[in-house]
Amino acid sequence: MSIKENGMERFGQIDLHLHLDGSLSADTIQKLAIREKVALPADTAEGLRSCLTVETGCESLNEYLKCFDLPLAVLQTEENLSLAAYDLGRELAQKGLRYAEIRFAPQLHGKKGITQEEAVRAVLAGFGKAEEESEACCLRAILCCMRGADVHEANMETVETASRYMGRGVVAVDLAGAEALYPTGDFAEEFRYARSLEVPFTIHAGEAAGPESIWKALEFGAVRIGHGVRAAEDQELMKELARRGTALEMCPTSNLQTKAVRSLSEYPLREYLSRGINVTVNSDNMTVSDTWAGNEFALLSREYGLTEEEAGKLLENARKAAFGMQRSGAEWAGRDWDERE
């Protein structure tokens, strides 16, 4: 269903937390695999879907992350990265999104020898082609540093690359990966460097680890938090998020799948709204989580009782929090973000 249809899906106009590798369709994966002669576990796109989408019994973020192995295997050339970015951008435009910040880690695409900069340029080229065709959906990139061992040098290169491409399609950097295994505090130098280069950043925090991870991200200077579900465990942290105006990039379906929350009845989104925290709703991974931005609003309406007034506030929060819209606010001023034209 697209947001051109009636219903809560129409509020899914902006996606601020969307991973490239976790959002490629089975058709795209199959096409990329054929181009690069990568063996696949199934012969058809339909057969591939079970390998790309998380199982119902997923018990943790670490288990969830296993679904990225196959997409990464086919995203190791400039040509495939560009085609993947184009296909995803075209799909978002078809669904009716107006703006998306799509994130990926350029250091994960060098197994066949391409550099981080080459990976970034390829993705931006794909976004550019999709934008030209749609004329309605603006696509921007967030470059992810990665949690892990022996990643410091690659992460520093990611921050430097982001700096070179700021204003040329890149809008920020991020920190992604296994949060519980590699604490946020271990990556202080990367974000000190980002601040020195005036590169804004968001950090995945408060998903697989607790409030201390979010506190550390705020200490580093993050202006947005990826997920932030567990901020609800700390009253002072919620006050601080509201005071700073820090935006939370919440992803309901993904948060349920990784067991960041056990049920939507426990979801803190409405509490965050009531406390004046700038909450936004996003898809995280369209294929891995089998969702998209509009579907997240429909889910919250159906099973959480989200009202149209609340949905409108979430959409307005996203417009204000978007890195790219902050830079070019005049382009978006005066638009009616609650209804499709």
Tab-separated table of C-alpha atoms in Angstrom:
chain	number	residue	atom	x	y	z
A	1	MET	CA	0.000	0.000	0.000
A	2	SER	CA	1.320	3.500	-0.810
A	3	ILE	CA	0.646	6.690	1.103
A	4	LYS	CA	-1.459	7.873	-1.802
A	5	GLU	CA	-4.192	5.693	-0.343
A	6	ASN	CA	-6.310	6.762	2.594
A	7	GLY	CA	-5.217	5.770	6.073
A	8	MET	CA	-2.377	6.261	8.497
A	9	GLU	CA	0.126	5.179	5.840
A	10	ARG	CA	-0.045	8.719	4.467
A	11	PHE	CA	2.065	9.940	7.387
A	12	GLY	CA	5.014	7.819	6.209
A	13	GLN	CA	6.476	10.632	4.126
A	14	ILE	CA	9.911	10.878	5.772
A	15	ASP	CA	12.292	8.088	6.798
A	16	LEU	CA	15.302	9.204	8.823
A	17	HIS	CA	16.520	5.730	9.841
A	18	LEU	CA	16.778	3.440	6.847
A	19	HIS	CA	19.645	1.039	6.099
A	20	LEU	CA	20.536	0.469	2.463
A	21	ASP	CA	21.686	-3.141	2.815
A	22	GLY	CA	18.702	-4.118	4.958
A	23	SER	CA	16.158	-2.605	2.582
A	24	LEU	CA	16.921	-4.151	-0.813
A	25	SER	CA	14.173	-6.233	-2.352
A	26	ALA	CA	14.670	-9.914	-3.152
A	27	ASP	CA	14.398	-9.022	-6.855
A	28	THR	CA	17.252	-6.542	-6.513
A	29	ILE	CA	19.400	-9.009	-4.554
A	30	GLN	CA	18.871	-11.649	-7.229
A	31	LYS	CA	19.755	-9.191	-10.003
A	32	LEU	CA	22.928	-8.051	-8.213
A	33	ALA	CA	23.999	-11.625	-7.488
A	34	ILE	CA	23.717	-12.599	-11.144
A	35	ARG	CA	25.828	-9.598	-12.168
A	36	GLU	CA	28.618	-10.542	-9.758
A	37	LYS	CA	28.268	-14.324	-9.971
A	38	VAL	CA	27.456	-14.649	-6.264
A	39	ALA	CA	25.889	-17.991	-5.298
A	40	LEU	CA	22.463	-17.627	-3.702
A	41	PRO	CA	20.640	-19.965	-1.295
A	42	ALA	CA	17.523	-19.957	-3.513
A	43	ASP	CA	16.876	-19.766	-7.244
A	44	THR	CA	13.926	-17.365	-7.131
A	45	ALA	CA	13.210	-14.006	-5.560
A	46	GLU	CA	10.353	-15.598	-3.641
A	47	GLY	CA	12.706	-18.219	-2.256
A	48	LEU	CA	15.207	-15.553	-1.211
A	49	ARG	CA	12.753	-13.623	0.922
A	50	SER	CA	13.006	-16.079	3.811
A	51	CYS	CA	16.782	-15.544	3.844
A	52	LEU	CA	16.464	-11.769	3.868
A	53	THR	CA	13.657	-11.284	6.398
A	54	VAL	CA	14.073	-11.907	10.102
A	55	GLU	CA	12.295	-14.947	11.511
A	56	THR	CA	9.386	-14.590	13.914
A	57	GLY	CA	11.395	-16.127	16.739
A	58	CYS	CA	14.271	-13.617	16.604
A	59	GLU	CA	15.566	-13.087	20.131
A	60	SER	CA	18.165	-10.327	19.888
A	61	LEU	CA	19.821	-7.617	17.839
A	62	ASN	CA	22.789	-9.915	17.197
A	63	GLU	CA	20.476	-12.508	15.650
A	64	TYR	CA	18.701	-9.809	13.645
A	65	LEU	CA	22.017	-8.624	12.175
A	66	LYS	CA	22.645	-12.025	10.533
A	67	CYS	CA	20.118	-11.075	7.838
A	68	PHE	CA	22.635	-8.586	6.441
A	69	ASP	CA	25.180	-11.208	5.339
A	70	LEU	CA	23.586	-11.922	1.968
A	71	PRO	CA	22.957	-8.301	0.910
A	72	LEU	CA	26.530	-7.362	1.802
A	73	ALA	CA	27.860	-10.235	-0.312
A	74	VAL	CA	26.363	-8.683	-3.452
A	75	LEU	CA	27.285	-5.076	-2.636
A	76	GLN	CA	31.011	-5.241	-3.311
A	77	THR	CA	31.337	-3.309	-6.578
A	78	GLU	CA	30.621	0.266	-7.577
A	79	GLU	CA	28.152	-0.874	-10.221
A	80	ASN	CA	26.098	-2.942	-7.784
A	81	LEU	CA	26.115	-0.257	-5.101
A	82	SER	CA	24.879	2.311	-7.573
A	83	LEU	CA	22.175	-0.003	-8.893
A	84	ALA	CA	21.084	-0.935	-5.364
A	85	ALA	CA	20.825	2.737	-4.364
A	86	TYR	CA	18.835	3.496	-7.511
A	87	ASP	CA	16.431	0.590	-6.990
A	88	LEU	CA	15.779	1.543	-3.365
A	89	GLY	CA	15.342	5.210	-4.235
A	90	ARG	CA	12.880	4.324	-6.964
A	91	GLU	CA	10.901	2.085	-4.585
A	92	LEU	CA	10.683	4.842	-1.979
A	93	ALA	CA	9.440	7.283	-4.588
A	94	GLN	CA	6.830	4.793	-5.757
A	95	LYS	CA	5.560	4.464	-2.199
A	96	GLY	CA	5.239	8.231	-2.056
A	97	LEU	CA	8.039	9.190	0.333
A	98	ARG	CA	9.212	12.759	-0.016
A	99	TYR	CA	12.492	12.518	1.872
A	100	ALA	CA	14.786	9.753	3.139
A	101	GLU	CA	18.172	9.620	4.830
A	102	ILE	CA	19.616	6.249	3.859
A	103	ARG	CA	22.575	4.958	5.807
A	104	PHE	CA	25.308	2.490	4.976
A	105	ALA	CA	28.852	1.676	6.093
A	106	PRO	CA	31.289	2.266	3.194
A	107	GLN	CA	33.963	0.200	4.941
A	108	LEU	CA	31.832	-2.949	4.507
A	109	HIS	CA	31.897	-2.777	0.704
A	110	GLY	CA	35.615	-3.103	-0.009
A	111	LYS	CA	36.101	-6.879	-0.209
A	112	LYS	CA	36.771	-6.638	-3.953
A	113	GLY	CA	39.048	-3.655	-3.651
A	114	ILE	CA	36.906	-0.538	-3.967
A	115	THR	CA	37.679	2.311	-1.571
A	116	GLN	CA	35.285	3.919	0.878
A	117	GLU	CA	35.149	7.024	-1.294
A	118	GLU	CA	34.353	4.952	-4.381
A	119	ALA	CA	31.547	3.240	-2.466
A	120	VAL	CA	30.105	6.594	-1.405
A	121	ARG	CA	30.297	8.057	-4.892
A	122	ALA	CA	28.556	4.988	-6.331
A	123	VAL	CA	25.674	5.182	-3.864
A	124	LEU	CA	25.249	8.915	-4.403
A	125	ALA	CA	25.163	8.360	-8.156
A	126	GLY	CA	22.351	5.835	-7.713
A	127	PHE	CA	20.410	8.234	-5.494
A	128	GLY	CA	20.889	11.010	-8.031
A	129	LYS	CA	19.484	8.921	-10.868
A	130	ALA	CA	16.464	7.916	-8.777
A	131	GLU	CA	15.839	11.544	-7.795
A	132	GLU	CA	15.974	12.688	-11.408
A	133	GLU	CA	13.352	10.145	-12.394
A	134	SER	CA	10.987	10.711	-9.474
A	135	GLU	CA	11.347	14.499	-9.077
A	136	ALA	CA	9.504	14.113	-5.779
A	137	CYS	CA	11.681	12.136	-3.356
A	138	CYS	CA	14.845	13.700	-1.940
A	139	LEU	CA	17.516	11.117	-1.007
A	140	ARG	CA	20.470	11.774	1.280
A	141	ALA	CA	23.176	9.533	2.759
A	142	ILE	CA	24.390	8.934	6.312
A	143	LEU	CA	27.740	7.130	6.533
A	144	CYS	CA	27.995	4.539	9.302
A	145	CYS	CA	31.044	3.915	11.425
A	146	MET	CA	30.933	0.359	12.738
A	147	ARG	CA	31.128	-1.175	16.191
A	148	GLY	CA	33.658	-3.976	16.357
A	149	ALA	CA	37.289	-4.873	16.931
A	150	ASP	CA	40.049	-3.327	14.821
A	151	VAL	CA	37.690	-0.869	13.108
A	152	HIS	CA	39.158	2.384	14.358
A	153	GLU	CA	41.180	3.229	11.269
A	154	ALA	CA	38.299	2.417	8.940
A	155	ASN	CA	35.910	4.451	11.099
A	156	MET	CA	38.195	7.478	10.987
A	157	GLU	CA	38.303	7.180	7.212
A	158	THR	CA	34.494	7.070	7.159
A	159	VAL	CA	34.281	10.320	9.133
A	160	GLU	CA	36.835	11.981	6.851
A	161	THR	CA	34.970	10.792	3.753
A	162	ALA	CA	31.722	12.151	5.153
A	163	SER	CA	33.408	15.510	5.665
A	164	ARG	CA	34.484	15.647	2.022
A	165	TYR	CA	30.973	14.862	0.787
A	166	MET	CA	28.971	17.053	3.174
A	167	GLY	CA	26.591	19.113	1.099
A	168	ARG	CA	27.160	16.821	-1.871
A	169	GLY	CA	24.675	14.125	-0.865
A	170	VAL	CA	26.041	13.139	2.570
A	171	VAL	CA	24.420	14.740	5.602
A	172	ALA	CA	25.875	12.999	8.689
A	173	VAL	CA	27.692	10.016	10.186
A	174	ASP	CA	26.437	7.282	12.494
A	175	LEU	CA	27.643	4.390	14.648
A	176	ALA	CA	25.984	1.034	13.949
A	177	GLY	CA	26.472	-2.623	14.843
A	178	ALA	CA	26.342	-4.849	17.911
A	179	GLU	CA	25.750	-2.306	20.668
A	180	ALA	CA	25.791	-4.750	23.582
A	181	LEU	CA	29.125	-6.267	22.501
A	182	TYR	CA	30.904	-3.010	21.654
A	183	PRO	CA	29.879	-0.184	24.025
A	184	THR	CA	29.310	3.302	22.694
A	185	GLY	CA	32.009	4.665	24.992
A	186	ASP	CA	34.689	2.805	23.039
A	187	PHE	CA	34.238	5.129	20.052
A	188	ALA	CA	34.950	8.534	21.547
A	189	GLU	CA	37.782	9.379	19.188
A	190	GLU	CA	35.679	8.897	16.059
A	191	PHE	CA	33.122	11.437	17.224
A	192	ARG	CA	35.718	13.841	18.563
A	193	TYR	CA	37.077	13.819	15.027
A	194	ALA	CA	33.577	14.316	13.580
A	195	ARG	CA	33.058	17.358	15.783
A	196	SER	CA	36.404	18.810	14.721
A	197	LEU	CA	35.328	18.487	11.074
A	198	GLU	CA	31.844	19.877	11.838
A	199	VAL	CA	30.166	16.682	10.664
A	200	PRO	CA	26.855	16.149	12.531
A	201	PHE	CA	26.052	12.685	13.774
A	202	THR	CA	23.453	10.307	15.069
A	203	ILE	CA	24.368	7.200	17.097
A	204	HIS	CA	22.548	3.874	17.476
A	205	ALA	CA	22.028	3.760	21.242
A	206	GLY	CA	19.535	2.477	23.770
A	207	GLU	CA	18.513	-0.504	21.650
A	208	ALA	CA	20.571	-3.490	22.820
A	209	ALA	CA	22.207	-1.551	25.658
A	210	GLY	CA	20.656	0.602	28.358
A	211	PRO	CA	20.402	4.317	29.176
A	212	GLU	CA	24.145	4.553	29.761
A	213	SER	CA	24.673	4.103	26.031
A	214	ILE	CA	22.417	7.079	25.276
A	215	TRP	CA	24.117	9.206	27.913
A	216	LYS	CA	27.457	8.475	26.260
A	217	ALA	CA	26.099	9.393	22.820
A	218	LEU	CA	24.879	12.709	24.221
A	219	GLU	CA	28.277	13.283	25.832
A	220	PHE	CA	29.898	12.805	22.424
A	221	GLY	CA	27.575	15.395	20.891
A	222	ALA	CA	24.976	13.312	19.029
A	223	VAL	CA	22.028	15.437	17.919
A	224	ARG	CA	19.924	12.381	17.117
A	225	ILE	CA	19.723	8.911	18.648
A	226	GLY	CA	19.024	5.772	16.640
A	227	HIS	CA	16.213	3.942	18.467
A	228	GLY	CA	16.614	5.212	22.054
A	229	VAL	CA	13.925	2.829	23.305
A	230	ARG	CA	15.573	2.279	26.672
A	231	ALA	CA	15.726	5.955	27.604
A	232	ALA	CA	12.410	5.245	29.330
A	233	GLU	CA	14.349	3.444	32.059
A	234	ASP	CA	15.945	6.713	33.223
A	235	GLN	CA	13.800	9.680	34.275
A	236	GLU	CA	16.688	12.135	34.213
A	237	LEU	CA	17.708	10.985	30.759
A	238	MET	CA	14.225	11.650	29.391
A	239	LYS	CA	14.356	15.149	30.874
A	240	GLU	CA	17.751	15.716	29.273
A	241	LEU	CA	16.604	14.519	25.853
A	242	ALA	CA	13.677	16.948	26.006
A	243	ARG	CA	15.880	19.789	27.238
A	244	ARG	CA	18.377	19.304	24.418
A	245	GLY	CA	15.768	18.744	21.739
A	246	THR	CA	17.496	15.497	20.755
A	247	ALA	CA	15.513	13.548	18.171
A	248	LEU	CA	14.901	9.822	18.635
A	249	GLU	CA	14.746	7.692	15.479
A	250	MET	CA	12.319	5.021	16.660
A	251	CYS	CA	11.538	1.946	14.550
A	252	PRO	CA	8.593	0.011	16.073
A	253	THR	CA	8.664	-3.228	14.051
A	254	SER	CA	12.432	-3.565	14.337
A	255	ASN	CA	12.331	-2.751	18.053
A	256	LEU	CA	9.866	-5.603	18.558
A	257	GLN	CA	11.931	-8.020	16.468
A	258	THR	CA	15.201	-7.344	18.305
A	259	LYS	CA	13.382	-7.538	21.648
A	260	ALA	CA	14.310	-3.979	22.541
A	261	VAL	CA	10.682	-4.075	23.693
A	262	ARG	CA	8.576	-7.185	24.264
A	263	SER	CA	5.267	-5.760	23.087
A	264	LEU	CA	3.783	-2.534	21.762
A	265	SER	CA	1.922	-2.144	25.041
A	266	GLU	CA	5.362	-1.423	26.557
A	267	TYR	CA	6.447	0.917	23.772
A	268	PRO	CA	7.507	4.285	25.265
A	269	LEU	CA	6.685	6.409	22.194
A	270	ARG	CA	3.617	8.076	23.731
A	271	GLU	CA	5.453	8.734	27.000
A	272	TYR	CA	8.241	10.378	25.028
A	273	LEU	CA	5.722	12.552	23.174
A	274	SER	CA	4.069	13.593	26.422
A	275	ARG	CA	7.446	14.624	27.837
A	276	GLY	CA	8.259	16.807	24.841
A	277	ILE	CA	10.912	14.514	23.355
A	278	ASN	CA	11.309	14.831	19.590
A	279	VAL	CA	10.275	11.316	18.623
A	280	THR	CA	10.210	10.198	14.982
A	281	VAL	CA	8.966	6.961	13.381
A	282	ASN	CA	11.055	5.114	10.807
A	283	SER	CA	11.413	1.709	9.131
A	284	ASP	CA	15.030	0.741	9.980
A	285	ASN	CA	15.231	-2.086	7.408
A	286	MET	CA	12.432	-2.464	4.896
A	287	THR	CA	13.340	-6.005	3.832
A	288	VAL	CA	14.802	-7.451	7.035
A	289	SER	CA	11.801	-6.179	9.018
A	290	ASP	CA	9.292	-6.531	6.146
A	291	THR	CA	7.985	-2.996	6.565
A	292	TRP	CA	8.241	0.603	5.355
A	293	ALA	CA	7.596	4.008	6.903
A	294	GLY	CA	3.890	4.099	6.083
A	295	ASN	CA	3.403	0.609	7.476
A	296	GLU	CA	4.941	1.707	10.790
A	297	PHE	CA	2.250	4.376	11.200
A	298	ALA	CA	-0.441	1.864	10.273
A	299	LEU	CA	0.912	-0.605	12.847
A	300	LEU	CA	0.966	2.027	15.572
A	301	SER	CA	-2.578	3.081	14.714
A	302	ARG	CA	-3.906	-0.467	14.657
A	303	GLU	CA	-2.138	-1.930	17.700
A	304	TYR	CA	-1.028	1.080	19.755
A	305	GLY	CA	-3.931	3.453	19.267
A	306	LEU	CA	-1.841	6.178	17.639
A	307	THR	CA	-4.069	9.105	16.732
A	308	GLU	CA	-3.876	11.276	13.637
A	309	GLU	CA	-2.881	14.211	15.835
A	310	GLU	CA	0.023	12.202	17.255
A	311	ALA	CA	1.000	10.992	13.789
A	312	GLY	CA	1.060	14.572	12.544
A	313	LYS	CA	3.346	15.541	15.422
A	314	LEU	CA	5.691	12.635	14.628
A	315	LEU	CA	5.873	13.703	10.992
A	316	GLU	CA	6.571	17.313	11.953
A	317	ASN	CA	9.301	16.115	14.337
A	318	ALA	CA	10.912	14.217	11.466
A	319	ARG	CA	10.815	17.248	9.191
A	320	LYS	CA	12.550	19.357	11.837
A	321	ALA	CA	15.101	16.651	12.732
A	322	ALA	CA	16.167	15.762	9.180
A	323	PHE	CA	19.813	16.712	8.660
A	324	GLY	CA	19.245	17.570	5.009
A	325	MET	CA	16.135	19.665	5.612
A	326	GLN	CA	17.904	21.710	8.261
A	327	ARG	CA	20.488	22.659	5.680
A	328	SER	CA	17.981	23.590	2.999
A	329	GLY	CA	14.895	24.518	4.994
A	330	ALA	CA	13.578	26.966	2.428
A	331	GLU	CA	13.016	24.128	-0.028
A	332	TRP	CA	10.565	22.492	2.385
A	333	ALA	CA	8.937	25.545	3.935
A	334	GLY	CA	5.209	25.964	3.597
A	335	ARG	CA	4.430	22.393	2.561
A	336	ASP	CA	1.472	20.528	3.983
A	337	TRP	CA	3.174	17.497	5.485
A	338	ASP	CA	0.008	15.926	6.845
A	339	GLU	CA	-1.666	15.323	3.492
A	340	ARG	CA	-0.513	14.332	0.054
A	341	GLU	CA	-0.915	16.959	-2.656
